[in-house]
Tab-separated table of C-alpha atoms and ligand atoms in Angstrom:
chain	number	residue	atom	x	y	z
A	1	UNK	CA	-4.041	17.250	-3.782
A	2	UNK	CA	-1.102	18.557	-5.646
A	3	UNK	CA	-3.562	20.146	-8.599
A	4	UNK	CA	-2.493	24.057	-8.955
A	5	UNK	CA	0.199	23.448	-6.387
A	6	UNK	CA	3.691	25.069	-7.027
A	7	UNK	CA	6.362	21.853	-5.823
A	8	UNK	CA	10.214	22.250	-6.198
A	9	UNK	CA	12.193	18.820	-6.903
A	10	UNK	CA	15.900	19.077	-5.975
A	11	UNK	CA	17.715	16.145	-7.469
A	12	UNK	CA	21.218	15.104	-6.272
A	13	UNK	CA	23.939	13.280	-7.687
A	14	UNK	CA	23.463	9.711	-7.338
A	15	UNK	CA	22.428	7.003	-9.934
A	16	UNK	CA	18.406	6.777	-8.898
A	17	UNK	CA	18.160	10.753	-10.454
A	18	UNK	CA	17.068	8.881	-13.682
A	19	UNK	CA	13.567	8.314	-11.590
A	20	UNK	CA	13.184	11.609	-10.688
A	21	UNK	CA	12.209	12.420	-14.628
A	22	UNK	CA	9.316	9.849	-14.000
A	23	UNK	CA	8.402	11.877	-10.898
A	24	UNK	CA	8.129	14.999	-12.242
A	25	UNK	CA	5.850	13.596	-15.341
A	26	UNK	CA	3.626	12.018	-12.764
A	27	UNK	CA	3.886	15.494	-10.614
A	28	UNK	CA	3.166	17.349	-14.318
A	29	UNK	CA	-0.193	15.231	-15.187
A	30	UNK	CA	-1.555	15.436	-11.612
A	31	UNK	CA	-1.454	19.243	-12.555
A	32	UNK	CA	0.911	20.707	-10.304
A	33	UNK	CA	3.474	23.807	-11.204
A	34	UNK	CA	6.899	21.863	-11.197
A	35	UNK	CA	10.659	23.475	-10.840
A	36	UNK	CA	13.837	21.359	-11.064
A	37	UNK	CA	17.042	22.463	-9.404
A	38	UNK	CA	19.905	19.694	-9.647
A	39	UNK	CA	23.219	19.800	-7.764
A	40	UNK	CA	26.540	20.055	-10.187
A	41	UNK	CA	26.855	16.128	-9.589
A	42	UNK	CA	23.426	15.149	-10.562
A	43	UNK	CA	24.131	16.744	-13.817
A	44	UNK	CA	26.439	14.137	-14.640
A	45	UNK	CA	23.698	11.267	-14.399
A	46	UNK	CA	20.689	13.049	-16.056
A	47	UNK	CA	20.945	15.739	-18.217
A	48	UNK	CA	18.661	19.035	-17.683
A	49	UNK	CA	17.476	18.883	-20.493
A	50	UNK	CA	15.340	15.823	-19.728
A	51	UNK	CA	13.641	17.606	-16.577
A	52	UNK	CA	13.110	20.748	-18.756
A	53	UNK	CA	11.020	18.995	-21.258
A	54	UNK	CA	8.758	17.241	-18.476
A	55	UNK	CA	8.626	20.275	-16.551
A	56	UNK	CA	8.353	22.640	-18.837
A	57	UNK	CA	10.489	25.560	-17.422
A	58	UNK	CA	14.187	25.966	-17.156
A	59	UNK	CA	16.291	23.516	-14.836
A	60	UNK	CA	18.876	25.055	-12.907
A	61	UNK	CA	21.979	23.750	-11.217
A	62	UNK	CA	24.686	26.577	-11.779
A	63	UNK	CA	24.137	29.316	-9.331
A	64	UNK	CA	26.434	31.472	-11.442
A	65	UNK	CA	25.371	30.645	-14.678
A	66	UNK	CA	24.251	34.237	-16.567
A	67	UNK	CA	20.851	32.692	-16.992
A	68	UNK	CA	20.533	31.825	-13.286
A	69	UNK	CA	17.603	34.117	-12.070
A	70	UNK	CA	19.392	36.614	-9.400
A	71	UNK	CA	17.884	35.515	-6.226
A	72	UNK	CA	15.819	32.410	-7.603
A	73	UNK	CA	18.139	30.856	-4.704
A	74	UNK	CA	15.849	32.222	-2.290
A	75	UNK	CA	12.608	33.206	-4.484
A	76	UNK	CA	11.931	29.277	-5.564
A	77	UNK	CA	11.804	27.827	-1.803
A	78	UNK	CA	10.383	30.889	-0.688
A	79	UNK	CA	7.339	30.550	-3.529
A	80	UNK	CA	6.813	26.996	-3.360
A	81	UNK	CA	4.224	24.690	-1.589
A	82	UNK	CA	6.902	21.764	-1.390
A	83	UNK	CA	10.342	21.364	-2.009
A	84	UNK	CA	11.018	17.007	-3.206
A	85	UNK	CA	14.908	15.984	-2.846
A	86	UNK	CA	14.737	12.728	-4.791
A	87	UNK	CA	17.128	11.013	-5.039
A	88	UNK	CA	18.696	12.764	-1.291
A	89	UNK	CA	22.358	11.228	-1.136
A	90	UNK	CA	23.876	10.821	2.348
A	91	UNK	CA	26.081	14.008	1.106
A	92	UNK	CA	23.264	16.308	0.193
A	93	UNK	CA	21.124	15.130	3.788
A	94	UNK	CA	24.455	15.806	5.635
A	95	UNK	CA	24.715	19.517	4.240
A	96	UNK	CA	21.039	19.681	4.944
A	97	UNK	CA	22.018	18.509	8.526
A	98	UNK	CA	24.535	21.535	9.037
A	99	UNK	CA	23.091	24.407	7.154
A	100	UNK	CA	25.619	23.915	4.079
A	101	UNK	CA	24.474	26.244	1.197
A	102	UNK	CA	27.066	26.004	-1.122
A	103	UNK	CA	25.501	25.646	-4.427
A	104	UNK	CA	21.906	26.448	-5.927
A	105	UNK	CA	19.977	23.472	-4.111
A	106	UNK	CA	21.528	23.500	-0.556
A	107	UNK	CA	20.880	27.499	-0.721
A	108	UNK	CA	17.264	27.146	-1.724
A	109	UNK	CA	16.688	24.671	0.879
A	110	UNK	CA	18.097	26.760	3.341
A	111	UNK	CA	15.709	29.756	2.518
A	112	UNK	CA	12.689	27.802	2.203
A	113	UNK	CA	9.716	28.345	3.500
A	114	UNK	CA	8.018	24.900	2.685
A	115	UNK	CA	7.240	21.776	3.853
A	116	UNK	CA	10.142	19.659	2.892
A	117	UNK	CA	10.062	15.872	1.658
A	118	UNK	CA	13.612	13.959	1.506
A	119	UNK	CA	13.719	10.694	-0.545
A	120	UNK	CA	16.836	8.774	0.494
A	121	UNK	CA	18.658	6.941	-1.725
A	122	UNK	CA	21.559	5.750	-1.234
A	123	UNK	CA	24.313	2.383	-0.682
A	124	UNK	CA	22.903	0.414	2.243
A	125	UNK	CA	25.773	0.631	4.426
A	126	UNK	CA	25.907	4.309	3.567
A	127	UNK	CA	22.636	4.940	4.636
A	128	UNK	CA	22.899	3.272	7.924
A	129	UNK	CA	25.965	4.536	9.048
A	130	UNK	CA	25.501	6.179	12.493
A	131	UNK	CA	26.425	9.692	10.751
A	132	UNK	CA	23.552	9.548	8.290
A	133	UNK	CA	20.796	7.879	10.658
A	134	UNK	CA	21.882	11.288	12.617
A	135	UNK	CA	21.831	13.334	9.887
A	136	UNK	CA	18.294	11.961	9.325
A	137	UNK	CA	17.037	12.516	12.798
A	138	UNK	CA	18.518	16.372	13.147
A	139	UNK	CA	16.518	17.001	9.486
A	140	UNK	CA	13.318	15.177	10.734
A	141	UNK	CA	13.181	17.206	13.895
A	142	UNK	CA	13.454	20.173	12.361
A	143	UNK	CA	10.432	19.546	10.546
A	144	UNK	CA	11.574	17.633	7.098
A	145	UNK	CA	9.381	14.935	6.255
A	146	UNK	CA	12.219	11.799	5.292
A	147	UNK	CA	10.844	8.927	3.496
A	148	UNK	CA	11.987	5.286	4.281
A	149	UNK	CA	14.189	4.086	0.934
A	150	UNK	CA	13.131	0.959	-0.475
A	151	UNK	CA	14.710	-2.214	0.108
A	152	UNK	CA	15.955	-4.599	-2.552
A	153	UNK	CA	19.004	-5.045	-4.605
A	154	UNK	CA	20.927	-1.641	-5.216
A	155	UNK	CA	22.847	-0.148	-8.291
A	156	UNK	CA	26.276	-1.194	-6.372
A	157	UNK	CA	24.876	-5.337	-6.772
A	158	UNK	CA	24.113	-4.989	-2.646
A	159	UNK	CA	20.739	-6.093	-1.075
A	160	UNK	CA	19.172	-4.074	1.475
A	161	UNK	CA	17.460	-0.347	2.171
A	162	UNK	CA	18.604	2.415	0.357
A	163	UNK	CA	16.655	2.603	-2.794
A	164	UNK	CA	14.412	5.405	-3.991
A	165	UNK	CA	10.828	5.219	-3.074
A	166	UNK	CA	8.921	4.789	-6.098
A	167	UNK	CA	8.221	7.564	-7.845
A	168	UNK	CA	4.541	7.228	-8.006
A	169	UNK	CA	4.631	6.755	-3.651
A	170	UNK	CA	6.718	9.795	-3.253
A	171	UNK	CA	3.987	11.800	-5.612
A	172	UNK	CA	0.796	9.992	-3.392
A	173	UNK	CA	3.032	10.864	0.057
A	174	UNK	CA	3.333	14.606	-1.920
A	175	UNK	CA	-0.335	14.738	-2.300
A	176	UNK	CA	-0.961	14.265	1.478
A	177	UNK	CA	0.956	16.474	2.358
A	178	UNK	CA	-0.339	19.063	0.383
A	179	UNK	CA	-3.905	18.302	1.586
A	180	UNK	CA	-5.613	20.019	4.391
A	181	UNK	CA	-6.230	17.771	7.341
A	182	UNK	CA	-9.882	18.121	7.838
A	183	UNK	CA	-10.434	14.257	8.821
A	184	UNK	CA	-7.618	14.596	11.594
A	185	UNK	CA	-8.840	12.711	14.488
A	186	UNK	CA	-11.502	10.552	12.423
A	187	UNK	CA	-11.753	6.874	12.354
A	188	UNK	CA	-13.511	6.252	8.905
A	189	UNK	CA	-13.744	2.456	8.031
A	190	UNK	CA	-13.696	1.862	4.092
A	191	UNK	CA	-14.863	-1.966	2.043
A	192	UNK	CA	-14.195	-2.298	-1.113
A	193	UNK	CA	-13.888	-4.766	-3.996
A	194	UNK	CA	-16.033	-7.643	-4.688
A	195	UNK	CA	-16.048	-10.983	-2.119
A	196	UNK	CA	-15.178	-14.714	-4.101
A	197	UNK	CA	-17.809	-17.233	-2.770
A	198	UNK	CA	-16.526	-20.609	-2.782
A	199	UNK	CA	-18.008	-23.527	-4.955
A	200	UNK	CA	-14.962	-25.861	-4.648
A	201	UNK	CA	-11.049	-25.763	-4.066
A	202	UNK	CA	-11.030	-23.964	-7.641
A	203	UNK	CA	-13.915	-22.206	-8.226
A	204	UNK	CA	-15.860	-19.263	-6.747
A	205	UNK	CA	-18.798	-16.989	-7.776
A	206	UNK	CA	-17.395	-13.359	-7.525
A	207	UNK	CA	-18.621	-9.816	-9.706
A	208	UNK	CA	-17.187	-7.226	-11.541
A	209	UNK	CA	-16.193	-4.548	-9.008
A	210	UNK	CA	-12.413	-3.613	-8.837
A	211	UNK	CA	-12.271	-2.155	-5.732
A	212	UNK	CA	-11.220	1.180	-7.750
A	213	UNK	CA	-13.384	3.420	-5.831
A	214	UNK	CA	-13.166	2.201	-2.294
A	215	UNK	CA	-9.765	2.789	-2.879
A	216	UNK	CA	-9.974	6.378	-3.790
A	217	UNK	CA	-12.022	6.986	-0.524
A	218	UNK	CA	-9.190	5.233	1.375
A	219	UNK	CA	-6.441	7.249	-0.190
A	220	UNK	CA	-8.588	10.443	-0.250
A	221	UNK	CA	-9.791	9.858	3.759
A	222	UNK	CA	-6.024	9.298	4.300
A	223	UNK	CA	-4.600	12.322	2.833
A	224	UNK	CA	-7.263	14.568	4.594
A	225	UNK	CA	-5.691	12.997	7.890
A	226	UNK	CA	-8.280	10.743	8.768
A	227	UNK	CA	-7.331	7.006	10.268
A	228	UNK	CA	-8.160	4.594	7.665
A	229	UNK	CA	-9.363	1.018	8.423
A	230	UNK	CA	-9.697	-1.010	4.183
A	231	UNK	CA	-11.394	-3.611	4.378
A	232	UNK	CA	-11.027	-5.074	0.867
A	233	UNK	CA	-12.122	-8.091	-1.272
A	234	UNK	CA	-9.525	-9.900	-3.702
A	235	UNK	CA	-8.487	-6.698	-6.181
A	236	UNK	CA	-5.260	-6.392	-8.288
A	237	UNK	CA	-4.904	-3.016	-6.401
A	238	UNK	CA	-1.707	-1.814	-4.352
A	239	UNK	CA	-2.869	-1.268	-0.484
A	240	UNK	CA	-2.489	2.206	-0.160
A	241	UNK	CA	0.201	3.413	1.847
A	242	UNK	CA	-0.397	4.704	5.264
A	243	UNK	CA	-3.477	2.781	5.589
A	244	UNK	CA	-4.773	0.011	8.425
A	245	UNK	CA	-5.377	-2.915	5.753
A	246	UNK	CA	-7.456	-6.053	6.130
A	247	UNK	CA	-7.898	-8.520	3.123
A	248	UNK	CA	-11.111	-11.121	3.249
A	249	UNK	CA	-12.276	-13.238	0.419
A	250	UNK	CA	-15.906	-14.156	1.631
A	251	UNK	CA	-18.775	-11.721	2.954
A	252	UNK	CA	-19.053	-13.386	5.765
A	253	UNK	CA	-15.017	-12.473	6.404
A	254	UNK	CA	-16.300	-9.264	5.389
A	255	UNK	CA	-19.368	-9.190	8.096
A	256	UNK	CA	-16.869	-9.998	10.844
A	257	UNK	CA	-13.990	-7.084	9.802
A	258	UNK	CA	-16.701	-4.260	9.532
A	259	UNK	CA	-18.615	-5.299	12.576
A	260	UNK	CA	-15.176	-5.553	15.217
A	261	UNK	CA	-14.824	-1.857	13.644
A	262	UNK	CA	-18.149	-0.401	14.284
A	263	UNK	CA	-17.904	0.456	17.816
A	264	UNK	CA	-14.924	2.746	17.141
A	265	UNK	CA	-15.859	4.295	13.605
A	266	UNK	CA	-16.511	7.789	13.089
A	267	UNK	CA	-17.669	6.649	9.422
A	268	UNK	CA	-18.158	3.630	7.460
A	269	UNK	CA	-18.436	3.812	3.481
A	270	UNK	CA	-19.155	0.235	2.242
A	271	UNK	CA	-18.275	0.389	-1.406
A	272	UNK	CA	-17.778	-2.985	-1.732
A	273	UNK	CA	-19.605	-5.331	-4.092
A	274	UNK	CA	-20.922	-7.713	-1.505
A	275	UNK	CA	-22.401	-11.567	-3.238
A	276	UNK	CA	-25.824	-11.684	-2.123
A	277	UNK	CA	-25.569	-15.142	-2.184
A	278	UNK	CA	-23.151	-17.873	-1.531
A	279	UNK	CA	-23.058	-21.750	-2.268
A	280	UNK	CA	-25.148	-23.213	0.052
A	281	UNK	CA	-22.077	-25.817	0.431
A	282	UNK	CA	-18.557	-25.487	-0.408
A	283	UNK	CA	-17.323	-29.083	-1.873
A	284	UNK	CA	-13.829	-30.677	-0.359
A	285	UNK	CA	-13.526	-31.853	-3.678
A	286	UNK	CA	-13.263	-30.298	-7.005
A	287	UNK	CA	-16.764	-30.920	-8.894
A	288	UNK	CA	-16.571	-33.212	-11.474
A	289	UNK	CA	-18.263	-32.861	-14.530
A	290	UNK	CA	-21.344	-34.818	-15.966
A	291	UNK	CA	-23.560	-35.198	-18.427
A	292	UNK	CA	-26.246	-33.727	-17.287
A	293	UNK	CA	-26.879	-29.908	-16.293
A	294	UNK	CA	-25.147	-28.454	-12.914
A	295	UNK	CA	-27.739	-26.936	-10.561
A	296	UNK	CA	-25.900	-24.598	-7.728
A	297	UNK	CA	-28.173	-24.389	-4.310
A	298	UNK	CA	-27.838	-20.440	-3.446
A	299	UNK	CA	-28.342	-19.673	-0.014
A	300	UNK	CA	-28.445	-16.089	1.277
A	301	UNK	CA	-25.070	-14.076	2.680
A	302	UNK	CA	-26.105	-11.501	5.555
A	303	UNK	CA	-26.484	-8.286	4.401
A	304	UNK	CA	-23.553	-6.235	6.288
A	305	UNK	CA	-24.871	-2.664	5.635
A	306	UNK	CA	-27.877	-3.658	6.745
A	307	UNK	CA	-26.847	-4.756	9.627
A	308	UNK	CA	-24.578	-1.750	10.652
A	309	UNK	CA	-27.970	0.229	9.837
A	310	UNK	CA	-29.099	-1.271	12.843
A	311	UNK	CA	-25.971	-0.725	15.014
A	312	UNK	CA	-25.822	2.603	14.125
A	313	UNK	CA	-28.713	4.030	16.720
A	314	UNK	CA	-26.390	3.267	19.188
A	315	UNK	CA	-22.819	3.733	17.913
A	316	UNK	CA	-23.762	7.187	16.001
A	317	UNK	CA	-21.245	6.954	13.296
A	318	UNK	CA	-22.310	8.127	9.771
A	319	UNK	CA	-22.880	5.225	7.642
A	320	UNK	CA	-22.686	5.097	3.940
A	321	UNK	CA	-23.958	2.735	1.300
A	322	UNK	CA	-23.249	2.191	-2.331
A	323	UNK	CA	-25.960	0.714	-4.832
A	324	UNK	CA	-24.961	-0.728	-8.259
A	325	UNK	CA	-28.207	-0.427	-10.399
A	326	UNK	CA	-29.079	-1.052	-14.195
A	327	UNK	CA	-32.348	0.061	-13.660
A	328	UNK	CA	-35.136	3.093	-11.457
A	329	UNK	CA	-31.645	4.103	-9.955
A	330	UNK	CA	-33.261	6.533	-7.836
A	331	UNK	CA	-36.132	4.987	-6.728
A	332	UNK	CA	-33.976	1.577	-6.400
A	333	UNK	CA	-31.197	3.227	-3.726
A	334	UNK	CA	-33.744	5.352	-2.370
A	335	UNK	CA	-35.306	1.987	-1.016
A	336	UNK	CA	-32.210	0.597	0.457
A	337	UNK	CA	-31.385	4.077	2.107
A	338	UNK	CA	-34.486	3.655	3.980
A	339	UNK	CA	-34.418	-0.053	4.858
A	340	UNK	CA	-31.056	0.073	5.765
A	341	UNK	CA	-31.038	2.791	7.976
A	342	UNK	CA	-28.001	4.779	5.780
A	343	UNK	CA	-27.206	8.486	6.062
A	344	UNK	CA	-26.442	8.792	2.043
A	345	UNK	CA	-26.336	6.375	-0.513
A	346	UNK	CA	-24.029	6.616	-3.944
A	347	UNK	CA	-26.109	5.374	-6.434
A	348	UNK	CA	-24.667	4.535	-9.930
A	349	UNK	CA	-25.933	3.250	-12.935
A	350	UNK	CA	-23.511	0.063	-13.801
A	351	UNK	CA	-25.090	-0.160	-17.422
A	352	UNK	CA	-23.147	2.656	-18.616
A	353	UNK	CA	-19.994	2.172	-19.974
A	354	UNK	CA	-17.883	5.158	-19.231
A	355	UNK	CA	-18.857	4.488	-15.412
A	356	UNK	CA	-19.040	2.025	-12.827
A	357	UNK	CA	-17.414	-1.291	-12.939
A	358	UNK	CA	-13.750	-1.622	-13.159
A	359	UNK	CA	-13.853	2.376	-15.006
A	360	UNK	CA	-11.567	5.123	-14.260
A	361	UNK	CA	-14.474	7.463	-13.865
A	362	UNK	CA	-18.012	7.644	-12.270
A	363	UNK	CA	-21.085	9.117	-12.493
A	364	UNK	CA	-23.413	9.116	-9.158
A	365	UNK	CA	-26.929	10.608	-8.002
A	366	UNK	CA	-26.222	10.856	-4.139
A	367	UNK	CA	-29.594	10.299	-2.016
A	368	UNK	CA	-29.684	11.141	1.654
A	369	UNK	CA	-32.068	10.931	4.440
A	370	UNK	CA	-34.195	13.661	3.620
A	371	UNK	CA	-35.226	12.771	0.149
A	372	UNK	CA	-32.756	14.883	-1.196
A	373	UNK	CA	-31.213	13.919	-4.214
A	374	UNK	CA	-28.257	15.369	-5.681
A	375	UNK	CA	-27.172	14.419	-9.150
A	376	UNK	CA	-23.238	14.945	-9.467
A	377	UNK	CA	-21.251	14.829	-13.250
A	378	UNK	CA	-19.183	12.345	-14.730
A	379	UNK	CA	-15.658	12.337	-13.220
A	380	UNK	CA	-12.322	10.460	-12.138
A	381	UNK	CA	-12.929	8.249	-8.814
A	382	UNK	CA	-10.545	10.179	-7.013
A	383	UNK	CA	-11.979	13.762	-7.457
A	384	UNK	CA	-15.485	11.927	-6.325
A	385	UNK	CA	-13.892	10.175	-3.186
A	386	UNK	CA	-13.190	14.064	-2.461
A	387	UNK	CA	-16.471	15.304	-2.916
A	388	UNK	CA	-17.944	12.510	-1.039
A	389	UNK	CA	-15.884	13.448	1.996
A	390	UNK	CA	-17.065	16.724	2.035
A	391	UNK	CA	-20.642	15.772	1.661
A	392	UNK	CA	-19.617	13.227	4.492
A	393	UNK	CA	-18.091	16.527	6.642
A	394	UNK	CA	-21.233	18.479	6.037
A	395	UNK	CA	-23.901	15.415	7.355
A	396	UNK	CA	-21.221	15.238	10.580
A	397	UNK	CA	-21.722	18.627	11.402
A	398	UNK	CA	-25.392	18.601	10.990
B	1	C5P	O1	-28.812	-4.242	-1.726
B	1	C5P	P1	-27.549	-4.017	-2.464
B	1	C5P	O2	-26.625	-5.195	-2.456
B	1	C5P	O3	-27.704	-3.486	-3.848
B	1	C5P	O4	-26.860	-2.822	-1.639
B	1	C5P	C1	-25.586	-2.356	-1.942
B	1	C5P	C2	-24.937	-1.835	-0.707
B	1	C5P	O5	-25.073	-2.781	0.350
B	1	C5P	C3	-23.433	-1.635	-0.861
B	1	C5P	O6	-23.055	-0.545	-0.064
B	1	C5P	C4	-22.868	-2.957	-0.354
B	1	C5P	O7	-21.540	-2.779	0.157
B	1	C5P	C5	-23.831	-3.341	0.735
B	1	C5P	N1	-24.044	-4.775	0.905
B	1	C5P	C6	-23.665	-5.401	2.073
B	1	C5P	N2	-23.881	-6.739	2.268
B	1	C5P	C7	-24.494	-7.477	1.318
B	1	C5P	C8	-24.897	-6.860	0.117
B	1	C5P	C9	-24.647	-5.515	-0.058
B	1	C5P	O8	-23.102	-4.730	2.938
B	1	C5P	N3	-24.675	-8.755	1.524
């Protein structure tokens, strides 16, 4: 989580500093405290000005300059929770290498106290040269945390590694680190999005769900150190990084992934929206049309929670179900906690349109074994992947 945290972004002199400004912004909204320090060169791509209107306070690269806060050399590393170098050149990771601190930047990195991230960008050849691959191993063993650069076509017309990570990766990689590892050492297996049900070689019968909040709980289980298994329907989400992915289409794809993983899980959350039914044939052909009405035969897909419910007596991992209702929400998941044997069941009410389905936010009663019921207020799907972890923590201890 990098809400309330205090994160210093040193930018360097080469030509990928212009996505730094889109960092910060993204570092800004997700509500963290953000400090620029450039190096003399970097100043010549971007001006300061543009990181002190996204930041907010004063950018400084002149460790002379009258305006230059004493010792803010040693104060801003010293303060922060996480010190960004984005874009690192091979120069700037090389004087992080030896201990250089001649300027602002290489002297606040030297007197930090915070976890360090390094964001390499750079010309490929540059960047695997055996004198920057070294470079990068003496800073990694010492504790930095170096991201791989992209690969693709560069600002000098070459192909290959050496651009910046995206801005919005290096903010999500950011996040984890900033997050307290509670879910170190747990295996927590995650479905999400809806399943497509063929009817032909064109068609299928699918539902709403976006796979938006199964992929919170991925990211969120991820960042809290916790080894991720996402088992995910056909979305238009990015995997997450970091994460043990598995695409399916159908449920019964589905049924197979989550079953191989329930012997080794520590938790299962099945947020996906799962077709009850399927086509009780799939045609070779595509279907042509009549004149007549169409009548599709319906036959029933296994119910996979369900099934784990059962499992779970003897593999003792917590199990968690979702339920999508327009109507008796309560009473409705209260039912399928029971019959499927769940430990807590998110129940949300899909009628409402600032929630559920394809929204940025929801709104969800959690029921658990014990009848309790727990009524939690509208909010984004990441904040409530968090607090369903921590309910999750609490029934593990129990
Ligand atoms: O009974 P209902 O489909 O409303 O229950 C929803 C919960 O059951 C969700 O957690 C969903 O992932 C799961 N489910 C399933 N297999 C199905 C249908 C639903 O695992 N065939």
């Amino acid at each position: 989580m990098i809400k309330d945290k205090k994160i210093v972004i040193g930018v360097t002199g080469g030509i990928a500093a212009y996505k730094a400004a889109e960092l910060v912004r993204i570092l800004v909204k997700g509500g963290a405290s953000v400090r620029v320090a450039m190096t003399s060169n970097a100043v010549k791509f971007v001006a300061p000005l543009t990181f002190e209107t996204l930041s907010g306070n004063r950018v400084v690269w002149d460790m002379f300059d009258p305006f230059t806060e004493p010792i803010g050399h040693i104060t801003w590393g010293q303060e922060a929770d996480l010190l960004i170098i984005a874009p690192a050149t091979s120069n700037f990771i090389a004087k992080m290498a030896h201990g250089t601190a001649d300027d602002f930047l290489t002297s606040m990195v030297l007197a930090s106290t915070a976890k360090i991230l390094v964001c390499p960008a750079m010309n490929t050849q540059m960047y695997k040269n055996a004198a920057t691959q070294e470079n990068i191993r003496l800073i990694s063993g010492r504790g930095c945390f170096v991201m791989k650069p992209g690969e693709g076509e560069l600002a000098c017309h070459t192909e290959g590694p050496g651009r910046l990570p995206e801005p919005e990766e290096i903010a999500e990689l950011a996040g984890n680190l900033l997050t307290e590892k509670d879910l170190d050492g747990l295996k927590v297996v995650v479905t999400a999005g809806p399943t497509q049900e063929p009817v032909d070689p064109v068609r299928y019968i699918t539902n709403r769900s976006s796979g938006k909040m199964g992929y919170a709980i991925a990211r969120a289980a991820t960042a809290r150190g916790a080894a991720v298994k996402l088992i995910s329907g056909p979305v238009a989400l990015k995997p997450p990084a970091g994460i043990d992915f598995h695409q399916v289409k159908t449920a019964e794809e589905m049924r197979k992934a989550a079953l191989a993983e329930a012997g080794q899980a520590d938790v299962i959350i099945k947020a996906a929206a799962v077709s009850d039914y399927r086509p009780g044939e799939t045609a070779l052909q595509k279907i042509k049309k009549d004149e007549g009405s169409f009548t599709l035969n319906m036959i029933k897909n296994p119910d996979i929670l369900a099934e784990l419910g059962a499992l779970k007596k003897n593999d003792g991992f917590i199990l968690v179900g979702f339920a999508a209702e327009t109507e008796s929400l309560t009473a409705n998941a209260e039912e399928k906690l029971r019959k499927k044997n769940l430990d807590m069941i998110v129940a949300n009410d899909v009628s409402r349109e600032d929630s559920g389905f394809d929204a940025e936010n929801n709104k969800v009663q959690i029921i658990y074994r014990d009848g309790k019921v727990e009524d939690l207020p509208l909010m984004p799907k990441e904040s409530l992947a968090d607090q369903l972890l921590d309910r999750i923590m609490v029934l593990r201890k129990k």
